[in-house]
PDB file of N, CA and C in Angstrom:
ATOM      1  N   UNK A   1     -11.704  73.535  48.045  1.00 77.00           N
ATOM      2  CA  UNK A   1     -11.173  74.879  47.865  1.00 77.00           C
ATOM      3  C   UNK A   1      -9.660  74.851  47.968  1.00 77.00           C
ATOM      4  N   UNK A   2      -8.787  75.704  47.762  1.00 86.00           N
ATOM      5  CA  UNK A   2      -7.421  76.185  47.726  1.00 86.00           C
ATOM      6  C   UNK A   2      -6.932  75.534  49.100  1.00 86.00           C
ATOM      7  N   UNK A   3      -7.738  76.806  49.946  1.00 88.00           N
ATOM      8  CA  UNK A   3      -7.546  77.017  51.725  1.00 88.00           C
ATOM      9  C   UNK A   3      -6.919  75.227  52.366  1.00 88.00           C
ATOM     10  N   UNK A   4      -8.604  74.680  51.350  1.00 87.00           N
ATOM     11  CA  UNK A   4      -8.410  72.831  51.872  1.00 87.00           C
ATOM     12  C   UNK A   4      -7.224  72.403  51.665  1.00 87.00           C
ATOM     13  N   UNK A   5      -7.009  72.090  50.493  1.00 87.00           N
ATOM     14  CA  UNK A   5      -6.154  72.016  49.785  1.00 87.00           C
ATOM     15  C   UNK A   5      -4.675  72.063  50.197  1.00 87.00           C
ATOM     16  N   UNK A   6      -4.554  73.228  50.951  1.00 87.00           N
ATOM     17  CA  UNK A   6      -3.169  74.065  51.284  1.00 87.00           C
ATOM     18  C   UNK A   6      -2.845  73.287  52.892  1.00 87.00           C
ATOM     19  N   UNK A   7      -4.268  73.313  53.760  1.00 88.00           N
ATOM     20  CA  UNK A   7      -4.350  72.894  54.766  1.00 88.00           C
ATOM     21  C   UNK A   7      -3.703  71.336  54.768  1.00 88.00           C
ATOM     22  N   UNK A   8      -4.059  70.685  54.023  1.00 90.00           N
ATOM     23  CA  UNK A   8      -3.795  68.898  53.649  1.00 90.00           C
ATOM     24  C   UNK A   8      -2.223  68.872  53.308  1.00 90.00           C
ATOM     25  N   UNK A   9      -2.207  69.941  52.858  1.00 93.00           N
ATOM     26  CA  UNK A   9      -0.684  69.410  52.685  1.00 93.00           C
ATOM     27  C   UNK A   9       0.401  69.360  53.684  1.00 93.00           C
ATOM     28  N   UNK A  10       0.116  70.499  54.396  1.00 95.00           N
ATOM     29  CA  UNK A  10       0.452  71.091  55.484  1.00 95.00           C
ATOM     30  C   UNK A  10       0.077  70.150  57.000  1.00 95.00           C
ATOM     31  N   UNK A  11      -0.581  69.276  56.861  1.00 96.00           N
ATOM     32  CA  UNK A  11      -0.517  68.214  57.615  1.00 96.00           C
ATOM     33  C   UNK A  11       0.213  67.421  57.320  1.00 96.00           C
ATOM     34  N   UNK A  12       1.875  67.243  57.894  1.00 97.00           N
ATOM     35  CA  UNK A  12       2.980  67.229  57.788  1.00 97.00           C
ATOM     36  C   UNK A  12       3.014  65.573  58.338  1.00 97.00           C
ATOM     37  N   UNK A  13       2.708  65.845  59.775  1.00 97.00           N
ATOM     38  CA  UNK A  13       2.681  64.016  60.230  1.00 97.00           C
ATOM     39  C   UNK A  13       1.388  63.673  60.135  1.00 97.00           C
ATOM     40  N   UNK A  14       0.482  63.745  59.301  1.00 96.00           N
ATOM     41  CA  UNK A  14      -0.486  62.846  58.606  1.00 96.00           C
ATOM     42  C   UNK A  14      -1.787  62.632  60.168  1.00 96.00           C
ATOM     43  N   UNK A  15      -1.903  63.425  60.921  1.00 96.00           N
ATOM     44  CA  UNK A  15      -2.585  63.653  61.980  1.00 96.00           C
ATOM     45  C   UNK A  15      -3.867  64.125  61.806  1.00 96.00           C
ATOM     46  N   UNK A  16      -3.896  64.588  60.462  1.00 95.00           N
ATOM     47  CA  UNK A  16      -5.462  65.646  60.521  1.00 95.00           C
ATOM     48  C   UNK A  16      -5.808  66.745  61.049  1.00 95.00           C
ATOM     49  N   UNK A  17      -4.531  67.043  61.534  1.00 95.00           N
ATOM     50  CA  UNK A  17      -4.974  68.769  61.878  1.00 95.00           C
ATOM     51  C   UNK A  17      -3.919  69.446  61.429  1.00 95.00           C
ATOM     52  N   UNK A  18      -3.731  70.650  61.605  1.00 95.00           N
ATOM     53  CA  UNK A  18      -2.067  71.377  60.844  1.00 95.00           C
ATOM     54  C   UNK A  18      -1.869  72.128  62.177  1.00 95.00           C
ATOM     55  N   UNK A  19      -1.009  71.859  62.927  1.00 95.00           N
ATOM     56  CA  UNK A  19      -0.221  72.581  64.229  1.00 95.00           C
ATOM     57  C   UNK A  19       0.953  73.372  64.098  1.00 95.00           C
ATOM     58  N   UNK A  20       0.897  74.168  64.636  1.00 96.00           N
ATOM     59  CA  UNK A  20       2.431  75.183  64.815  1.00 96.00           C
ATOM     60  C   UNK A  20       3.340  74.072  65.516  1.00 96.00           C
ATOM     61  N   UNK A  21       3.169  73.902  66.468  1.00 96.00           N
ATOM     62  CA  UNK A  21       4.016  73.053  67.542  1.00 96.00           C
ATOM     63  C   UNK A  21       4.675  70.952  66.919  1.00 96.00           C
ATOM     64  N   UNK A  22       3.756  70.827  65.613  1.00 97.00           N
ATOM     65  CA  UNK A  22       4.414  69.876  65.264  1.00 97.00           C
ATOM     66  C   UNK A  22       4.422  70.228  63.673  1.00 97.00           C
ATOM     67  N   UNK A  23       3.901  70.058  62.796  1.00 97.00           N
ATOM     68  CA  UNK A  23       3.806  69.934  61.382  1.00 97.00           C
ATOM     69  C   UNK A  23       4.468  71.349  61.227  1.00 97.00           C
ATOM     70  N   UNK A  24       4.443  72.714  61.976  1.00 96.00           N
ATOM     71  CA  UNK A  24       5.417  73.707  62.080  1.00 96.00           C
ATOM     72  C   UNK A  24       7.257  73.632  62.173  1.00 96.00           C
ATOM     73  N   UNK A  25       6.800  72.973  62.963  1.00 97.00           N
ATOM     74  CA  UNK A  25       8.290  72.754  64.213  1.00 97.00           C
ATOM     75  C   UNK A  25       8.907  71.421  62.790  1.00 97.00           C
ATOM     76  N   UNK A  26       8.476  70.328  62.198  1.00 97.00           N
ATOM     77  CA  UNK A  26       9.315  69.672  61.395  1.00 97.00           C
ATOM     78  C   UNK A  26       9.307  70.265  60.546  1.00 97.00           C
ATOM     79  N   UNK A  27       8.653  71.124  59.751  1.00 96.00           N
ATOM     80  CA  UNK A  27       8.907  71.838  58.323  1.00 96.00           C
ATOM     81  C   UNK A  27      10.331  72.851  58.865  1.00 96.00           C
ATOM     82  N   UNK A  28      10.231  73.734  59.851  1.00 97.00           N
ATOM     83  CA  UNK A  28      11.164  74.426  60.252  1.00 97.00           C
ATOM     84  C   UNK A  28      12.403  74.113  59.876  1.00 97.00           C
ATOM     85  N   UNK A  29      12.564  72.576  60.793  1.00 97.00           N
ATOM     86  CA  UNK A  29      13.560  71.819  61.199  1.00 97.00           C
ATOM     87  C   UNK A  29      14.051  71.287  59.471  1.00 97.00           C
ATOM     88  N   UNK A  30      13.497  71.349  58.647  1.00 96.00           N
ATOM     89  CA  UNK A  30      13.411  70.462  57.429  1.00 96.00           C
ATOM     90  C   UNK A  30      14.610  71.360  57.240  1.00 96.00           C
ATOM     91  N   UNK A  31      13.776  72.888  56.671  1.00 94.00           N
ATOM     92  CA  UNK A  31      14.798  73.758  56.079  1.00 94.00           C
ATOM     93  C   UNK A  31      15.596  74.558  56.949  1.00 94.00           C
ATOM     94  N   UNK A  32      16.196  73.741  58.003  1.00 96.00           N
ATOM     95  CA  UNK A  32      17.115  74.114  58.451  1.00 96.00           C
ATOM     96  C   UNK A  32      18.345  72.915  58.639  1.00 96.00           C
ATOM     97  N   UNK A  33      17.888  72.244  57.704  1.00 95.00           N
ATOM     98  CA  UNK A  33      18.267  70.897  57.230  1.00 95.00           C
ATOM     99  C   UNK A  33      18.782  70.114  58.098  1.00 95.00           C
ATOM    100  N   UNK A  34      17.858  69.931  59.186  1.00 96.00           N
ATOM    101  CA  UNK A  34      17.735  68.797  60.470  1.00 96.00           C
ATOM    102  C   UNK A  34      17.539  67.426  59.522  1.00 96.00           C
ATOM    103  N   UNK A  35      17.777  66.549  59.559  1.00 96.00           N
ATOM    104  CA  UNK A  35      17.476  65.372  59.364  1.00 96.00           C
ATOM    105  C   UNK A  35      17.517  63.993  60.177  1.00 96.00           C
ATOM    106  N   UNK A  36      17.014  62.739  59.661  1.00 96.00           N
ATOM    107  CA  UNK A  36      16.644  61.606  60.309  1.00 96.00           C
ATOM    108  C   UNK A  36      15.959  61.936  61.670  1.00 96.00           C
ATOM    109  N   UNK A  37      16.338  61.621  62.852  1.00 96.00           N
ATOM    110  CA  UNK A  37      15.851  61.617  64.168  1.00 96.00           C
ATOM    111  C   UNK A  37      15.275  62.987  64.540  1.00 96.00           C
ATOM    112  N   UNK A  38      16.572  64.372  64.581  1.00 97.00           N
ATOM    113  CA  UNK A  38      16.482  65.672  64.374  1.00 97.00           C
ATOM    114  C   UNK A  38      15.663  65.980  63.990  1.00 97.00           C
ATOM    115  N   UNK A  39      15.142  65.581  63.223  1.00 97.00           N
ATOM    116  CA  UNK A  39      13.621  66.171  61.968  1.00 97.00           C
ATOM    117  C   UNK A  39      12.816  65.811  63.209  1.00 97.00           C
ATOM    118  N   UNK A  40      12.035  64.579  63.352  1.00 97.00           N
ATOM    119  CA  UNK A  40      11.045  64.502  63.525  1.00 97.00           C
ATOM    120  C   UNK A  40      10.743  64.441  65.695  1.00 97.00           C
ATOM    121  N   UNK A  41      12.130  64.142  66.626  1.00 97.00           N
ATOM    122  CA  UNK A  41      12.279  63.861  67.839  1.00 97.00           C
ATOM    123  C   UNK A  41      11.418  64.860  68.499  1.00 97.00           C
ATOM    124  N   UNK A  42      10.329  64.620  69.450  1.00 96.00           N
ATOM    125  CA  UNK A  42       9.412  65.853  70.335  1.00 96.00           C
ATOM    126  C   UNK A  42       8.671  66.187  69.244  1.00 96.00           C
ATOM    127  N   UNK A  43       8.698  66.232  67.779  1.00 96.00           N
ATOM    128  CA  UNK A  43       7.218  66.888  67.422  1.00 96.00           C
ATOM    129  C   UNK A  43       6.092  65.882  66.590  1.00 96.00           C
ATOM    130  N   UNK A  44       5.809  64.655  66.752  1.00 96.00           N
ATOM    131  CA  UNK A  44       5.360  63.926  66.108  1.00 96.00           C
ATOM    132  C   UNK A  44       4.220  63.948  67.182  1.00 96.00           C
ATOM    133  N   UNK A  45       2.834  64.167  66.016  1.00 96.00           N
ATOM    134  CA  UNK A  45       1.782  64.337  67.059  1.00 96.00           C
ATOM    135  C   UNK A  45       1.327  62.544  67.497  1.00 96.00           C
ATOM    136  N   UNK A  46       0.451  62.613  68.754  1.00 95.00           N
ATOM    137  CA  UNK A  46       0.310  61.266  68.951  1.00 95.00           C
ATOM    138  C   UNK A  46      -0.718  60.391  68.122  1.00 95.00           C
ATOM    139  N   UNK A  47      -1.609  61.035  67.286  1.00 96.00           N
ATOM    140  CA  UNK A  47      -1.892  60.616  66.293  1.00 96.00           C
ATOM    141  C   UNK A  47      -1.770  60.825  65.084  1.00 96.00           C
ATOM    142  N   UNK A  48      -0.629  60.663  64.766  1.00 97.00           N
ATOM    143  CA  UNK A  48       0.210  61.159  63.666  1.00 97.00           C
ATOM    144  C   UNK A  48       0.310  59.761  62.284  1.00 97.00           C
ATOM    145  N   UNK A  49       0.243  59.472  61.407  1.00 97.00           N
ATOM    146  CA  UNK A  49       0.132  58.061  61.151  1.00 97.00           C
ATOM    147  C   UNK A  49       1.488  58.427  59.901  1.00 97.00           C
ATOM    148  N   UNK A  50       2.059  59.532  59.909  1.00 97.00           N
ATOM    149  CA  UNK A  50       3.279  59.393  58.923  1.00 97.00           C
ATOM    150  C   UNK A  50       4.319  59.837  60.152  1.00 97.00           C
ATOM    151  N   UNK A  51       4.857  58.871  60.266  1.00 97.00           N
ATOM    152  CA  UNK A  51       5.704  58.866  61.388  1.00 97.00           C
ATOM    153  C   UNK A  51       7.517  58.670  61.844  1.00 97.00           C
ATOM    154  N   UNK A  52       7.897  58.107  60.431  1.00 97.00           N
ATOM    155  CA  UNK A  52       9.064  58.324  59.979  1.00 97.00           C
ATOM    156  C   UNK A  52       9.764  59.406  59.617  1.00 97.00           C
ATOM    157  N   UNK A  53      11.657  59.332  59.859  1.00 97.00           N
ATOM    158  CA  UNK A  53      11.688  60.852  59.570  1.00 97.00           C
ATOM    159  C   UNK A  53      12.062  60.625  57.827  1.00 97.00           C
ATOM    160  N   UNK A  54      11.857  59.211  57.677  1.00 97.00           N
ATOM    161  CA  UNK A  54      12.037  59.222  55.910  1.00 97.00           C
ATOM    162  C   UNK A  54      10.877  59.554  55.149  1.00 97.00           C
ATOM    163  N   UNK A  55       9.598  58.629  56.089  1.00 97.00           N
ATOM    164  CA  UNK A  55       8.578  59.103  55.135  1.00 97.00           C
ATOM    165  C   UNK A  55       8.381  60.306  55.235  1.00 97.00           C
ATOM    166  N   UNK A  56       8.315  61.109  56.177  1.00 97.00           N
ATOM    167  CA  UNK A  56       8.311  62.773  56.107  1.00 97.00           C
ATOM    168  C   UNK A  56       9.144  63.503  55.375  1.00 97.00           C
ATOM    169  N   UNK A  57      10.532  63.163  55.154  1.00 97.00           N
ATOM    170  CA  UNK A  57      11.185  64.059  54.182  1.00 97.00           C
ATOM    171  C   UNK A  57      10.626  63.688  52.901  1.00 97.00           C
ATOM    172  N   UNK A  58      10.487  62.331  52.498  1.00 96.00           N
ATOM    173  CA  UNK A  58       9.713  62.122  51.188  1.00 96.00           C
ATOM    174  C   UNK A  58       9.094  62.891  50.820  1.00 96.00           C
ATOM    175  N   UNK A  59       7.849  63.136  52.098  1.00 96.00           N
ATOM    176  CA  UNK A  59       6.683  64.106  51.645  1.00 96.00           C
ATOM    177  C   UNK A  59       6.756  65.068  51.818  1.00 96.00           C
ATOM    178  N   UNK A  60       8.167  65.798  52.445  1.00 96.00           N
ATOM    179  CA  UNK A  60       7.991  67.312  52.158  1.00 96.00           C
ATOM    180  C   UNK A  60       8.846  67.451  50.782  1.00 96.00           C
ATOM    181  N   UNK A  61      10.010  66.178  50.685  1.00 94.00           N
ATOM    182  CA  UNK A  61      10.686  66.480  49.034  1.00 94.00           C
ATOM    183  C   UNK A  61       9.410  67.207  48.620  1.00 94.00           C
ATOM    184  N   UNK A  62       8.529  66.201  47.679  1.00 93.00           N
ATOM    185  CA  UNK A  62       7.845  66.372  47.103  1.00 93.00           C
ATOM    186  C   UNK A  62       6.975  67.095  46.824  1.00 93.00           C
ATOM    187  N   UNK A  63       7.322  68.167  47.569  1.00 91.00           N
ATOM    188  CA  UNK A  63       6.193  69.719  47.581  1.00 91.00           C
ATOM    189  C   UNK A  63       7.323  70.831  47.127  1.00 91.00           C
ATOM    190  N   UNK A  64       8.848  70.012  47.680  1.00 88.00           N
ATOM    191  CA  UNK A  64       9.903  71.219  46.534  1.00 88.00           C
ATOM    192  C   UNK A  64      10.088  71.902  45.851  1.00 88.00           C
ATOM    193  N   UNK A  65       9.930  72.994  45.505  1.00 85.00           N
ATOM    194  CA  UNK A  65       9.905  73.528  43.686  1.00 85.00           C
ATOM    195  C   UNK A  65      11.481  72.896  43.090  1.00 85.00           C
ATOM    196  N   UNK A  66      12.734  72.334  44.218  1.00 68.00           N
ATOM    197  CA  UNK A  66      14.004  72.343  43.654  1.00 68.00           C
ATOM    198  C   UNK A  66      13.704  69.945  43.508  1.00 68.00           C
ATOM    199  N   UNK A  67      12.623  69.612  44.057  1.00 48.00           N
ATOM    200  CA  UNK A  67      12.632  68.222  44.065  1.00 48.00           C
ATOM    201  C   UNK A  67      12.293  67.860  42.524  1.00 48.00           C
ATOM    202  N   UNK A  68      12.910  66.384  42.538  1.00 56.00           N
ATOM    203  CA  UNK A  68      13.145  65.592  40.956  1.00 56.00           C
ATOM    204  C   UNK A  68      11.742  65.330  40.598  1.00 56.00           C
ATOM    205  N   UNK A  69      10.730  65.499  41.999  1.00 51.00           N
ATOM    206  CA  UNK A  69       9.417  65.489  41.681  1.00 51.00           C
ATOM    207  C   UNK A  69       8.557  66.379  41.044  1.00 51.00           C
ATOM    208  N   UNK A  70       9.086  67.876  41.040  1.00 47.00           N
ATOM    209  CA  UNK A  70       8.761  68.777  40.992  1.00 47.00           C
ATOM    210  C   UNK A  70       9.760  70.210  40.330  1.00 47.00           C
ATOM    211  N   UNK A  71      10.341  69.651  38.491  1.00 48.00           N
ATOM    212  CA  UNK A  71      11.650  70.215  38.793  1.00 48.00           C
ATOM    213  C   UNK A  71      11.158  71.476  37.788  1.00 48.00           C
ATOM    214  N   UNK A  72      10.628  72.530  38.636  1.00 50.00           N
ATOM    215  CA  UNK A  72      10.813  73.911  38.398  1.00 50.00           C
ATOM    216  C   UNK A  72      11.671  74.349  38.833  1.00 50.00           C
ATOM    217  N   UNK A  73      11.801  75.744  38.087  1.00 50.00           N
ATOM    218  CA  UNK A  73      13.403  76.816  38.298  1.00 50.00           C
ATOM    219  C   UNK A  73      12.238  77.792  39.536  1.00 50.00           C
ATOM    220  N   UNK A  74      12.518  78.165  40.351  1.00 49.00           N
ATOM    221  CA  UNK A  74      12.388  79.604  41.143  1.00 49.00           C
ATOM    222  C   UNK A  74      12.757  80.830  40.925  1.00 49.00           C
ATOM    223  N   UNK A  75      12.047  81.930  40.918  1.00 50.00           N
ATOM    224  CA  UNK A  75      12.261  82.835  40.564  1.00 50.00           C
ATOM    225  C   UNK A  75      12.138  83.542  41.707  1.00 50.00           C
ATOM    226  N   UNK A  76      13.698  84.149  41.969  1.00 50.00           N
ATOM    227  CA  UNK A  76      13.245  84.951  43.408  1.00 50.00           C
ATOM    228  C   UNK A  76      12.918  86.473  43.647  1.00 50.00           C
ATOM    229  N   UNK A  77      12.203  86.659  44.633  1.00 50.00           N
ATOM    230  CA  UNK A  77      11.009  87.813  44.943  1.00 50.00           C
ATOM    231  C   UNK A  77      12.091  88.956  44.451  1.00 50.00           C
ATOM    232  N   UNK A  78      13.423  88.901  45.362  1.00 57.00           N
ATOM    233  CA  UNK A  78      14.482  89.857  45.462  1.00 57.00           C
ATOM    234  C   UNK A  78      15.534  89.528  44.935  1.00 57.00           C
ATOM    235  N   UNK A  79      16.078  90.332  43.749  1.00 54.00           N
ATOM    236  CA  UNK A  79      16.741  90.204  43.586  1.00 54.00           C
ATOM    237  C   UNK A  79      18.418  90.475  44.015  1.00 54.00           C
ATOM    238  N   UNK A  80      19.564  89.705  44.271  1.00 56.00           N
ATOM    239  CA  UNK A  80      20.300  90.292  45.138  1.00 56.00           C
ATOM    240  C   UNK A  80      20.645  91.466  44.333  1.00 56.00           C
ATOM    241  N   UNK A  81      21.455  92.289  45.445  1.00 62.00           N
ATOM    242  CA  UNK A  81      22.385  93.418  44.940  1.00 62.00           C
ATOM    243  C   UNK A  81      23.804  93.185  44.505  1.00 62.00           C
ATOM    244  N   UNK A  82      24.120  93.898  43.519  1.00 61.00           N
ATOM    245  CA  UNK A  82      25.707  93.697  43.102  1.00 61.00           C
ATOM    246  C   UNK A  82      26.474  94.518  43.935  1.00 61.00           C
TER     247      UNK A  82
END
């Protein structure tokens, strides 16, 4: 299903479950453009088997709409005001 689907991806350090407190806490950190150590330091679950903060940015690149993996335009909800 979708739900699955959405869930898998969203398992961020490759742990098998999707947590607020880690696969939350590095996506956060992603787009708040923490990187290397920053990204991933305190939230890597202990059975986590993607455990790098490279292989993790890899794999969140790659869910980008702006990544070379993935190169759609965005269309945003709101448009600003002039």
């Amino acid at each position: 299903s979708e739900i699955a689907t959405l869930m898998s991806i969203l398992d961020i350090d490759a742990d098998g479950e999707v947590d607020a407190l880690t696969d939350g806490l590095i996506l956060l950190r992603y787009l708040f453009n923490l990187r290397d150590d920053s990204l991933i330091i305190g939230a890597i679950s202990n059975g986590a088997t993607r455990t790098s903060s490279t292989a993790i940015e890899a794999y969140i690149e790659q869910y980008m709409p702006s990544s070379s993996n993935n190169p759609t335009s965005v269309t945003p909800i709101v448009k600003p005001q002039v």
